């Protein structure tokens, strides 16, 4: 064994720095929290190249005395904690006195500061944590911290950084959280010279939500304010009709801290029962406050998960306060289950195949040729999917298939063609028996029952089609360009991917200030779904896909497959469902692109057991 030695201080500092400073977003978080602790009513956060080249945070807080500038960068140097008892009554965000030491150890730092009311300020430069000489400097009241070349002296850490845009998104996400939890502070966020977010300060939550989440979200909010069982719930939730495709717009703060909580999500969503369209999620910004001893914030290392001592009380308070707020507004009449807004299902499913096959069909020998012109679309669809093998009848094929078709109101189109005397030995088509909850198709195969998730099945078909399609997508020009206002983060994610959007049929332009101007969309997408589609894509990109071109492409494929599919909750034409049954029966479609099954079998035997017949 080598001999035991104490680490030299600069190595110990680098190790400690690694724990505090993980990426640019964590630097920004520490600096912004320091500015808030300094009582600054306003601050400007600037980054370049995702924060890797430069991070500058300027505040108009209390400032630091010139003589204390070097002290602020020493480990365990803090003005926020004096004695051990203070630990139990901490009112500030930081208190360990570690952030500035850690940040300066792995970057090049400049600090400029002038105390409130002081005549002069001072400046100090540090290189890898080593301070230069404090010099007098003219500067406004408050503090400016500039962090350059993050991780320049820790190449191993540098290697782990994601793309500049991913780092910038993480910074934006973090600043949004801070902006929503501290509406009293005005925050400007400038990325590569461009103002991306500007909250007004002043303490009101609604203007902060407007600045962070965009105009459309802010316009559709219902104020929530109430309490029960010692739990106070305040903030805003979205109107039921303004639901989102994902839960990305649900933000919860517990005692000022951003948290994630399935309990809170469930409590809010239950308040929307019967008001929210299937597949849509409410958005919210809710501040939940309760006595500190009722929450344990330490269950999760990143502290975004908390444990409530009285889960039932928290659930019930949030649920009732939100529900009361929703009940109190004038409720628009409940709409009937929406019909597929586009119709045109068959053309959509196979626009290209449709044309090709129509031509081929003219020439081909026609075992499946149908006389009824109304049935043609369906027929072609089948034809495309099942090349017609004139197979010999199998020996065990006892039942004539034709007899099976009778009770089905939408028989599949494979009656014997005139010149075809023997039927293929393919199994009898499952019978369409109806639909449950506007979501599950019921089919029967003679002995067993199949439930098919119509959205999942259609989504899979679309996904495979899109993936296989090497040709450019068909796009529809919009008569009037659609302006889509998006929350900052989503907007940035889409801007980074304009070429990908274009490839899949969206002609989009940057209109500035969170707005994308959409001039054309893929013909598969309904005009009413432009926003949802873009939001879904952006959320997928933000949850990691943006980093890798293949993953970004897959995110696009998934989004398009989902958004061009019929939805659970829609009223569908049974003829559409018939097509889905055949696809599922043929085994071509077994799982949706997310890996969920599209069909579930309930056997006759299981039914008999349930009814105690077996
Ligand atoms: P902590 O915030 O845990 O005290 P930091 O290393 O973040 O530790 O900061 C050290 C000290 O530097 C703080 O306690 C505070 O006195 C001072 N300081 C840091 N940033 C600012 C700022 N923006 N304005 C005023 N004082 C600051
Ligand atoms: Mg701090």
XYZ file of C-alpha atoms and ligand atoms in Angstrom:
642
model
C 0.000 0.000 0.000
C 1.284 3.469 -0.761
C 1.745 5.736 2.191
C -1.242 7.752 3.504
C -0.998 11.499 2.873
C -3.337 14.407 3.334
C -4.453 15.832 -0.019
C -2.912 19.159 -0.984
C -5.534 21.915 -0.499
C -5.995 22.683 -4.214
C -6.811 19.026 -4.952
C -9.222 18.906 -2.012
C -10.836 22.087 -3.380
C -11.224 20.573 -6.835
C -12.925 17.516 -5.365
C -15.236 19.643 -3.249
C -15.961 21.834 -6.275
C -17.105 18.796 -8.226
C -19.804 18.221 -5.657
C -21.232 21.734 -5.836
C -20.576 22.594 -9.461
C -21.881 19.998 -11.800
C -22.681 22.036 -14.895
C -23.355 25.658 -15.890
C -26.898 25.477 -14.547
C -25.590 24.707 -11.070
C -23.257 27.722 -11.199
C -26.126 29.955 -12.278
C -28.283 28.548 -9.491
C -25.727 29.377 -6.806
C -25.071 32.885 -8.142
C -28.751 33.694 -8.501
C -29.488 32.399 -5.015
C -26.702 34.563 -3.641
C -28.251 37.580 -5.378
C -31.650 36.764 -3.871
C -30.061 36.343 -0.447
C -28.450 39.780 -0.972
C -31.962 41.226 -1.207
C -31.680 42.191 -4.872
C -35.016 43.229 -6.418
C -33.619 42.644 -9.908
C -30.891 40.689 -11.645
C -29.588 39.974 -15.119
C -28.249 36.523 -15.997
C -26.202 36.264 -19.153
C -24.629 33.170 -20.635
C -22.556 32.432 -23.694
C -22.106 29.007 -25.284
C -24.415 27.324 -22.817
C -22.524 28.979 -19.964
C -19.313 27.144 -20.747
C -17.651 30.279 -22.169
C -19.244 32.849 -19.881
C -21.787 33.281 -17.108
C -22.470 36.779 -15.808
C -24.911 37.532 -12.999
C -25.469 41.191 -12.137
C -27.643 42.159 -9.196
C -28.605 45.322 -7.344
C -28.458 43.746 -3.918
C -26.568 44.759 -0.778
C -23.087 44.339 -2.271
C -19.856 43.228 -0.570
C -17.313 45.457 1.184
C -13.977 45.664 -0.726
C -12.080 44.129 2.171
C -14.387 41.103 2.179
C -14.129 40.251 -1.479
C -11.321 37.677 -1.084
C -12.996 36.237 2.033
C -16.172 35.435 0.117
C -14.159 32.944 -1.958
C -12.706 31.024 0.970
C -14.233 27.653 1.755
C -16.779 27.787 4.551
C -16.877 31.570 4.368
C -20.404 32.867 4.761
C -22.225 35.860 6.167
C -25.363 33.811 6.672
C -24.471 31.588 9.573
C -22.681 32.516 12.769
C -23.373 29.845 15.358
C -24.564 26.265 15.359
C -28.050 27.267 16.581
C -28.537 29.330 13.414
C -28.630 26.075 11.476
C -32.175 25.332 12.609
C -33.542 28.717 11.573
C -32.120 29.352 8.149
C -33.981 31.969 6.172
C -31.543 32.253 3.279
C -31.034 29.923 0.328
C -27.310 29.277 0.688
C -25.505 28.970 3.979
C -22.634 26.542 3.617
C -20.257 29.170 2.333
C -19.066 26.814 -0.335
C -20.435 28.022 -3.641
C -18.047 30.829 -4.500
C -15.037 28.775 -3.363
C -16.139 25.836 -5.493
C -17.004 27.867 -8.574
C -13.782 29.856 -8.500
C -11.733 26.651 -8.128
C -12.821 25.427 -11.561
C -13.013 28.634 -13.603
C -11.737 32.168 -14.078
C -13.782 34.581 -11.996
C -14.167 38.344 -11.888
C -16.172 39.996 -9.161
C -17.159 43.653 -9.029
C -19.139 44.897 -6.094
C -20.250 48.074 -4.411
C -22.116 48.144 -1.145
C -25.357 50.079 -0.931
C -24.568 53.670 -0.017
C -20.793 53.246 -0.457
C -18.883 55.740 -2.568
C -16.716 53.174 -4.354
C -16.717 49.604 -5.374
C -13.915 47.111 -5.828
C -12.897 44.394 -8.259
C -11.081 41.103 -7.866
C -9.904 38.491 -10.342
C -9.384 34.818 -9.413
C -7.803 32.137 -11.574
C -8.527 28.543 -10.537
C -9.449 29.816 -7.081
C -6.236 31.837 -6.619
C -7.133 35.500 -5.952
C -5.281 38.447 -7.424
C -5.217 41.886 -5.813
C -8.418 43.701 -4.841
C -8.561 46.974 -6.735
C -10.896 49.934 -6.480
C -13.415 50.070 -9.294
C -16.261 52.267 -10.392
C -19.442 50.250 -10.563
C -23.139 50.516 -9.744
C -24.479 49.380 -6.361
C -24.747 45.645 -6.168
C -22.611 42.767 -7.358
C -21.510 41.406 -10.715
C -19.966 37.966 -10.929
C -18.399 36.788 -14.162
C -17.441 33.129 -14.542
C -15.373 32.258 -17.610
C -14.035 28.994 -19.030
C -15.815 26.683 -16.639
C -13.880 23.450 -15.952
C -10.860 24.722 -17.913
C -8.609 23.044 -15.326
C -10.639 19.832 -14.888
C -10.617 18.220 -18.353
C -12.316 15.067 -17.052
C -15.365 17.074 -16.032
C -15.296 19.055 -19.243
C -15.721 15.847 -21.210
C -19.060 15.171 -19.531
C -20.690 18.395 -20.638
C -23.550 18.099 -23.070
C -24.017 20.306 -26.120
C -24.143 24.049 -25.545
C -27.843 24.032 -26.328
C -28.545 21.300 -23.778
C -26.619 23.247 -21.137
C -28.449 26.450 -22.063
C -31.783 24.632 -21.775
C -30.837 23.396 -18.331
C -29.967 26.964 -17.332
C -33.296 28.204 -18.707
C -35.251 25.484 -16.895
C -33.529 26.313 -13.645
C -34.154 30.054 -14.048
C -37.823 29.407 -14.801
C -38.174 27.553 -11.530
C -36.496 30.375 -9.650
C -38.642 32.966 -11.439
C -41.829 31.102 -10.489
C -40.773 30.583 -6.891
C -39.517 34.178 -6.447
C -41.975 36.423 -8.271
C -40.712 39.296 -6.115
C -37.433 39.326 -8.062
C -37.176 40.555 -11.633
C -34.989 38.200 -13.669
C -33.652 38.832 -17.148
C -32.086 35.909 -18.950
C -29.877 36.669 -21.934
C -28.530 33.791 -23.940
C -25.839 34.520 -26.519
C -26.854 38.142 -26.670
C -30.543 37.495 -26.955
C -33.130 38.226 -24.259
C -34.956 34.972 -23.662
C -36.913 35.647 -20.488
C -37.763 38.739 -18.498
C -39.919 38.542 -15.403
C -41.183 41.825 -14.011
C -40.686 41.214 -10.276
C -43.083 42.914 -7.891
C -44.266 39.753 -6.151
C -47.312 38.780 -8.219
C -47.256 35.231 -9.544
C -49.402 35.752 -12.653
C -47.034 38.158 -14.446
C -44.184 35.764 -13.657
C -46.116 32.874 -15.216
C -46.844 35.064 -18.218
C -43.143 35.755 -18.652
C -42.079 32.146 -18.140
C -44.823 30.117 -19.763
C -46.018 32.527 -22.418
C -49.135 34.476 -23.207
C -51.378 31.568 -24.148
C -50.843 29.738 -20.896
C -51.220 32.872 -18.804
C -54.514 33.676 -20.515
C -56.052 30.337 -19.673
C -55.439 30.281 -15.946
C -57.744 29.923 -13.000
C -56.559 31.395 -9.705
C -56.369 28.974 -6.810
C -56.203 30.160 -3.235
C -57.369 28.283 -0.209
C -56.407 26.025 2.623
C -57.524 22.998 4.535
C -56.076 20.701 7.189
C -53.220 23.114 7.836
C -52.141 23.128 4.199
C -52.228 26.342 2.162
C -52.549 26.045 -1.611
C -51.974 29.069 -3.798
C -51.279 29.660 -7.432
C -52.837 28.966 -10.796
C -54.162 26.005 -12.745
C -55.120 25.847 -16.423
C -58.687 25.968 -17.673
C -59.900 22.427 -18.358
C -60.091 23.105 -22.092
C -56.511 24.348 -22.160
C -55.065 20.978 -21.143
C -51.640 19.967 -22.381
C -50.348 16.846 -24.057
C -47.840 16.191 -21.278
C -47.350 16.943 -17.598
C -44.352 19.185 -18.294
C -46.370 22.251 -17.317
C -47.126 21.073 -13.801
C -44.916 22.878 -11.316
C -45.168 22.512 -7.572
C -43.357 24.388 -4.860
C -43.451 23.116 -1.328
C -42.350 25.665 1.255
C -40.613 27.614 -1.522
C -38.757 24.658 -2.988
C -39.519 23.175 -6.385
C -40.564 19.564 -5.936
C -41.889 16.668 -7.957
C -44.714 14.687 -6.444
C -47.035 12.075 -7.838
C -49.328 12.729 -4.929
C -49.751 16.389 -5.875
C -50.129 15.534 -9.565
C -52.860 13.041 -8.717
C -54.601 15.493 -6.385
C -54.730 18.147 -9.116
C -55.727 15.777 -11.886
C -58.525 14.312 -9.835
C -59.951 17.774 -9.415
C -60.332 17.796 -13.220
C -62.194 14.492 -13.359
C -64.812 14.630 -16.130
C -63.672 18.048 -17.260
C -60.389 17.262 -18.961
C -60.257 15.572 -22.320
C -58.753 12.093 -22.305
C -55.033 12.242 -22.905
C -54.768 15.849 -21.738
C -53.172 17.047 -18.537
C -53.803 20.231 -16.625
C -50.921 22.645 -16.169
C -50.328 24.427 -12.885
C -48.016 26.516 -10.782
C -48.931 25.808 -7.184
C -47.267 26.895 -3.987
C -48.061 24.501 -1.192
C -47.220 25.565 2.316
C -47.519 23.583 5.498
C -45.761 23.473 8.839
C -42.113 22.548 8.241
C -42.240 19.596 10.604
C -44.870 18.027 8.324
C -42.443 17.719 5.406
C -39.212 15.854 5.044
C -37.214 17.444 2.256
C -34.245 15.179 2.678
C -35.560 11.993 1.126
C -33.991 12.796 -2.230
C -30.383 13.871 -2.831
C -31.396 16.550 -5.354
C -34.172 17.551 -2.956
C -36.876 17.581 -5.588
C -38.773 14.807 -3.836
C -40.296 15.344 -0.418
C -42.147 13.164 2.002
C -45.326 14.425 3.629
C -46.108 13.236 7.147
C -49.847 13.501 6.445
C -50.212 12.458 2.828
C -53.969 12.162 2.970
C -54.375 15.676 4.360
C -52.131 17.176 1.680
C -53.933 15.286 -1.064
C -57.323 16.305 0.165
C -56.404 19.981 0.642
C -54.896 20.311 -2.839
C -57.705 18.358 -4.443
C -60.464 20.404 -2.819
C -58.890 23.814 -3.207
C -58.294 23.203 -6.928
C -61.710 21.663 -7.441
C -63.424 24.576 -5.686
C -61.566 27.028 -7.897
C -62.660 25.137 -11.012
C -66.255 24.855 -9.772
C -66.399 28.552 -9.011
C -65.848 29.634 -12.603
C -68.597 29.681 -15.173
C -68.333 26.239 -16.694
C -68.662 26.014 -20.457
C -71.063 23.239 -21.474
C -69.501 19.791 -21.527
C -68.829 18.730 -25.075
C -69.766 15.374 -26.501
C -66.918 13.041 -27.307
C -65.176 14.629 -30.254
C -65.401 13.011 -33.614
C -62.167 12.463 -35.482
C -61.825 16.065 -36.639
C -60.198 15.147 -39.881
C -62.030 12.174 -41.271
C -60.002 10.995 -44.228
C -58.539 8.247 -42.098
C -57.754 5.876 -44.905
C -56.101 8.405 -47.120
C -54.077 9.584 -44.170
C -52.927 6.169 -43.240
C -51.510 5.408 -46.608
C -51.600 8.387 -48.858
C -48.721 7.137 -50.927
C -49.623 3.478 -50.966
C -53.121 4.496 -51.783
C -52.064 6.101 -55.028
C -49.560 3.461 -56.009
C -51.877 0.616 -55.328
C -54.699 2.267 -57.150
C -52.528 2.305 -60.239
C -51.206 -1.185 -59.781
C -54.625 -2.492 -59.205
C -55.683 -1.452 -62.629
C -53.152 -3.800 -64.153
C -52.966 -6.591 -61.670
C -54.928 -9.766 -61.784
C -57.588 -9.098 -59.272
C -58.470 -11.771 -56.819
C -59.709 -9.138 -54.394
C -61.285 -6.750 -56.810
C -64.425 -5.312 -55.348
C -67.430 -4.158 -57.221
C -68.720 -1.752 -54.616
C -66.974 1.573 -55.263
C -67.629 2.789 -51.719
C -65.566 -0.034 -50.398
C -62.643 0.658 -52.596
C -60.564 2.593 -50.143
C -60.747 -0.122 -47.589
C -60.039 -2.763 -50.124
C -56.920 -1.037 -51.301
C -55.730 -0.695 -47.804
C -56.028 -4.407 -47.238
C -54.508 -5.158 -50.488
C -51.474 -3.086 -49.679
C -50.955 -4.854 -46.441
C -51.667 -8.384 -47.378
C -50.120 -9.361 -50.634
C -52.557 -11.859 -51.981
C -51.130 -15.307 -51.983
C -53.380 -17.730 -53.802
C -52.697 -20.358 -51.263
C -54.067 -23.836 -51.314
C -56.619 -24.606 -48.638
C -55.129 -26.206 -45.584
C -56.239 -29.688 -44.783
C -57.672 -28.723 -41.424
C -59.669 -25.852 -42.826
C -63.074 -27.202 -42.064
C -65.244 -24.158 -41.749
C -66.050 -22.171 -44.800
C -64.900 -18.710 -43.887
C -67.819 -17.015 -45.563
C -70.211 -18.293 -42.930
C -68.286 -16.481 -40.282
C -68.975 -13.101 -41.734
C -72.656 -12.772 -41.324
C -73.372 -11.016 -38.016
C -70.567 -8.538 -38.433
C -72.020 -5.183 -39.514
C -68.723 -4.252 -41.127
C -67.495 -7.352 -42.798
C -63.928 -7.302 -44.029
C -63.580 -7.175 -47.745
C -62.453 -10.539 -48.811
C -65.448 -12.234 -50.288
C -64.559 -14.703 -52.979
C -63.848 -13.036 -56.269
C -65.629 -14.584 -59.194
C -62.626 -16.419 -60.573
C -61.435 -17.582 -57.206
C -63.109 -20.696 -56.092
C -60.961 -21.728 -53.173
C -60.488 -19.412 -50.259
C -57.098 -18.958 -48.664
C -56.632 -20.762 -45.430
C -56.074 -17.539 -43.504
C -57.858 -17.592 -40.163
C -61.337 -16.159 -40.092
C -61.285 -12.421 -39.566
C -62.070 -11.288 -36.071
C -65.534 -9.873 -35.793
C -66.087 -6.284 -34.877
C -68.340 -6.227 -31.840
C -68.298 -2.578 -30.906
C -66.290 -0.106 -28.939
C -65.929 0.610 -25.217
C -65.405 4.044 -23.685
C -64.677 5.448 -27.158
C -61.265 3.891 -26.697
C -61.202 0.092 -26.902
C -62.373 -1.865 -29.890
C -64.074 -5.136 -29.020
C -63.379 -7.948 -31.451
C -64.192 -11.621 -31.283
C -62.371 -14.498 -32.909
C -64.990 -17.150 -32.373
C -63.833 -18.294 -28.965
C -61.949 -15.419 -27.446
C -62.480 -11.720 -27.061
C -59.899 -9.126 -28.002
C -59.780 -5.602 -26.717
C -57.752 -3.275 -28.918
C -56.526 0.148 -27.885
C -57.440 2.067 -31.012
C -55.035 4.942 -30.461
C -52.094 2.686 -29.671
C -52.770 0.513 -32.721
C -53.116 3.429 -35.074
C -50.073 5.115 -33.603
C -47.988 2.036 -34.327
C -49.194 1.855 -37.903
C -48.342 5.502 -38.413
C -44.967 5.076 -36.786
C -43.985 2.179 -39.042
C -45.222 4.030 -42.080
C -43.304 7.186 -41.221
C -40.182 5.274 -40.397
C -40.261 3.327 -43.639
C -41.089 6.316 -45.751
C -38.002 7.510 -47.553
C -39.871 10.138 -49.528
C -40.545 13.694 -48.500
C -43.714 14.109 -46.479
C -46.721 15.817 -47.938
C -47.286 19.235 -46.477
C -50.282 21.503 -46.440
C -49.709 25.236 -46.762
C -51.754 27.123 -44.204
C -53.984 29.825 -45.621
C -53.062 31.978 -42.668
C -49.752 31.412 -40.968
C -50.235 30.303 -37.375
C -48.339 32.150 -34.651
C -47.537 29.744 -31.837
C -46.390 31.271 -28.560
C -44.384 28.862 -26.501
C -42.719 28.793 -23.130
C -39.102 29.816 -23.415
C -37.621 26.377 -23.017
C -39.831 24.684 -25.585
C -39.311 27.543 -27.991
C -35.538 27.227 -27.709
C -35.665 23.458 -28.199
C -37.687 23.814 -31.392
C -35.526 26.616 -32.752
C -32.550 24.291 -32.483
C -34.410 21.764 -34.589
C -35.935 23.810 -37.399
C -34.310 21.620 -40.091
C -35.826 18.502 -38.523
C -39.227 20.181 -38.366
C -38.873 21.124 -41.993
C -37.968 17.600 -42.985
C -41.181 16.341 -41.445
C -43.393 18.927 -43.068
C -43.443 21.913 -40.723
C -42.395 25.170 -42.330
C -41.591 27.227 -39.256
C -39.884 30.559 -38.772
C -38.523 32.223 -35.702
C -40.720 35.189 -34.897
C -38.812 36.146 -31.768
C -39.885 36.399 -28.158
C -41.103 32.824 -27.776
C -43.136 32.846 -30.975
C -42.832 30.499 -33.956
C -44.612 31.359 -37.186
C -45.903 28.206 -38.831
C -46.579 28.443 -42.558
C -47.067 24.802 -43.508
C -47.719 21.585 -41.626
C -47.596 17.898 -42.522
C -50.823 16.811 -44.178
C -51.222 14.146 -41.494
C -51.658 16.762 -38.793
C -54.891 18.588 -38.226
C -54.633 22.380 -38.158
C -56.168 22.377 -34.680
C -53.287 20.277 -33.423
C -50.326 22.407 -34.423
C -49.606 23.677 -30.943
C -50.005 20.311 -29.216
C -47.772 18.638 -31.750
C -45.030 21.217 -31.351
C -45.305 21.106 -27.583
C -45.107 17.362 -27.479
C -42.071 17.360 -29.725
C -40.404 20.080 -27.669
C -41.002 18.185 -24.446
C -39.492 15.062 -25.931
C -36.483 17.023 -27.147
C -36.076 18.606 -23.747
C -36.196 15.321 -21.926
C -32.928 14.316 -23.518
C -33.597 13.635 -27.181
C -32.080 16.917 -28.338
C -28.580 15.750 -27.495
C -28.441 13.091 -30.192
C -29.668 13.482 -33.793
C -31.039 9.932 -33.918
C -32.970 10.401 -30.709
C -34.285 13.733 -31.979
C -35.487 11.999 -35.125
C -37.175 9.285 -33.122
C -38.822 11.952 -30.985
C -40.164 13.457 -34.200
C -41.406 10.090 -35.471
C -43.130 9.348 -32.178
C -44.759 12.744 -32.062
C -46.013 12.542 -35.634
C -47.242 8.975 -35.160
C -49.111 9.954 -32.035
C -50.606 13.181 -33.287
C -51.768 11.784 -36.597
C -53.468 8.840 -34.902
C -57.100 8.654 -33.881
C -57.426 9.314 -30.172
C -58.980 7.488 -27.300
C -62.161 9.393 -26.519
C -62.932 10.233 -30.127
C -65.927 8.772 -31.829
C -64.563 6.715 -34.687
C -66.110 5.385 -37.828
C -66.498 1.620 -37.346
C -65.012 1.139 -40.799
C -61.781 2.675 -39.491
C -61.842 0.337 -36.558
C -62.351 -2.615 -38.866
C -59.049 -1.787 -40.536
C -57.292 -1.642 -37.208
C -58.709 -5.023 -36.199
C -57.282 -6.607 -39.337
C -53.871 -5.092 -38.760
C -53.810 -6.309 -35.201
C -55.096 -9.736 -36.137
C -52.421 -10.136 -38.786
C -49.843 -9.671 -36.029
C -48.320 -6.733 -37.849
C -49.181 -4.434 -34.983
C -48.514 -5.732 -31.503
C -47.039 -2.903 -29.481
C -47.374 0.848 -29.679
C -44.137 2.748 -30.322
C -43.745 3.245 -26.563
C -43.885 -0.496 -26.014
C -47.378 -0.680 -24.598
C -49.490 -3.553 -25.886
C -52.195 -2.701 -28.396
C -54.332 -5.743 -27.716
C -55.497 -7.709 -24.726
C -57.170 -11.096 -24.878
C -60.004 -12.259 -22.665
C -60.478 -15.937 -23.323
C -63.782 -17.687 -23.303
C -62.406 -19.831 -20.508
C -61.611 -16.767 -18.397
C -65.121 -15.502 -18.887
C -66.581 -18.842 -17.978
C -64.489 -18.882 -14.855
C -65.684 -15.430 -13.901
C -69.266 -16.554 -14.245
C -68.557 -19.854 -12.497
C -69.470 -21.811 -15.558
C -66.078 -23.472 -15.749
P -23.185 31.124 1.056
O -24.152 31.689 0.056
O -23.476 29.733 1.392
O -22.981 32.023 2.220
P -21.284 31.578 -1.019
O -19.961 30.997 -1.283
O -22.337 31.413 -2.037
O -21.770 31.024 0.354
O -21.101 33.114 -0.740
C -20.210 33.526 0.277
C -20.608 34.893 0.820
O -20.377 35.897 -0.167
C -22.074 35.024 1.171
O -22.319 34.577 2.480
C -22.291 36.516 1.026
O -21.941 37.194 2.186
C -21.338 36.913 -0.054
N -22.003 37.040 -1.366
C -21.977 36.155 -2.377
N -22.678 36.609 -3.444
C -23.154 37.811 -3.096
C -23.964 38.796 -3.771
N -24.406 38.608 -5.016
N -24.264 39.917 -3.092
C -23.816 40.114 -1.828
N -23.058 39.236 -1.155
C -22.722 38.097 -1.765
Mg -24.446 30.962 -1.773
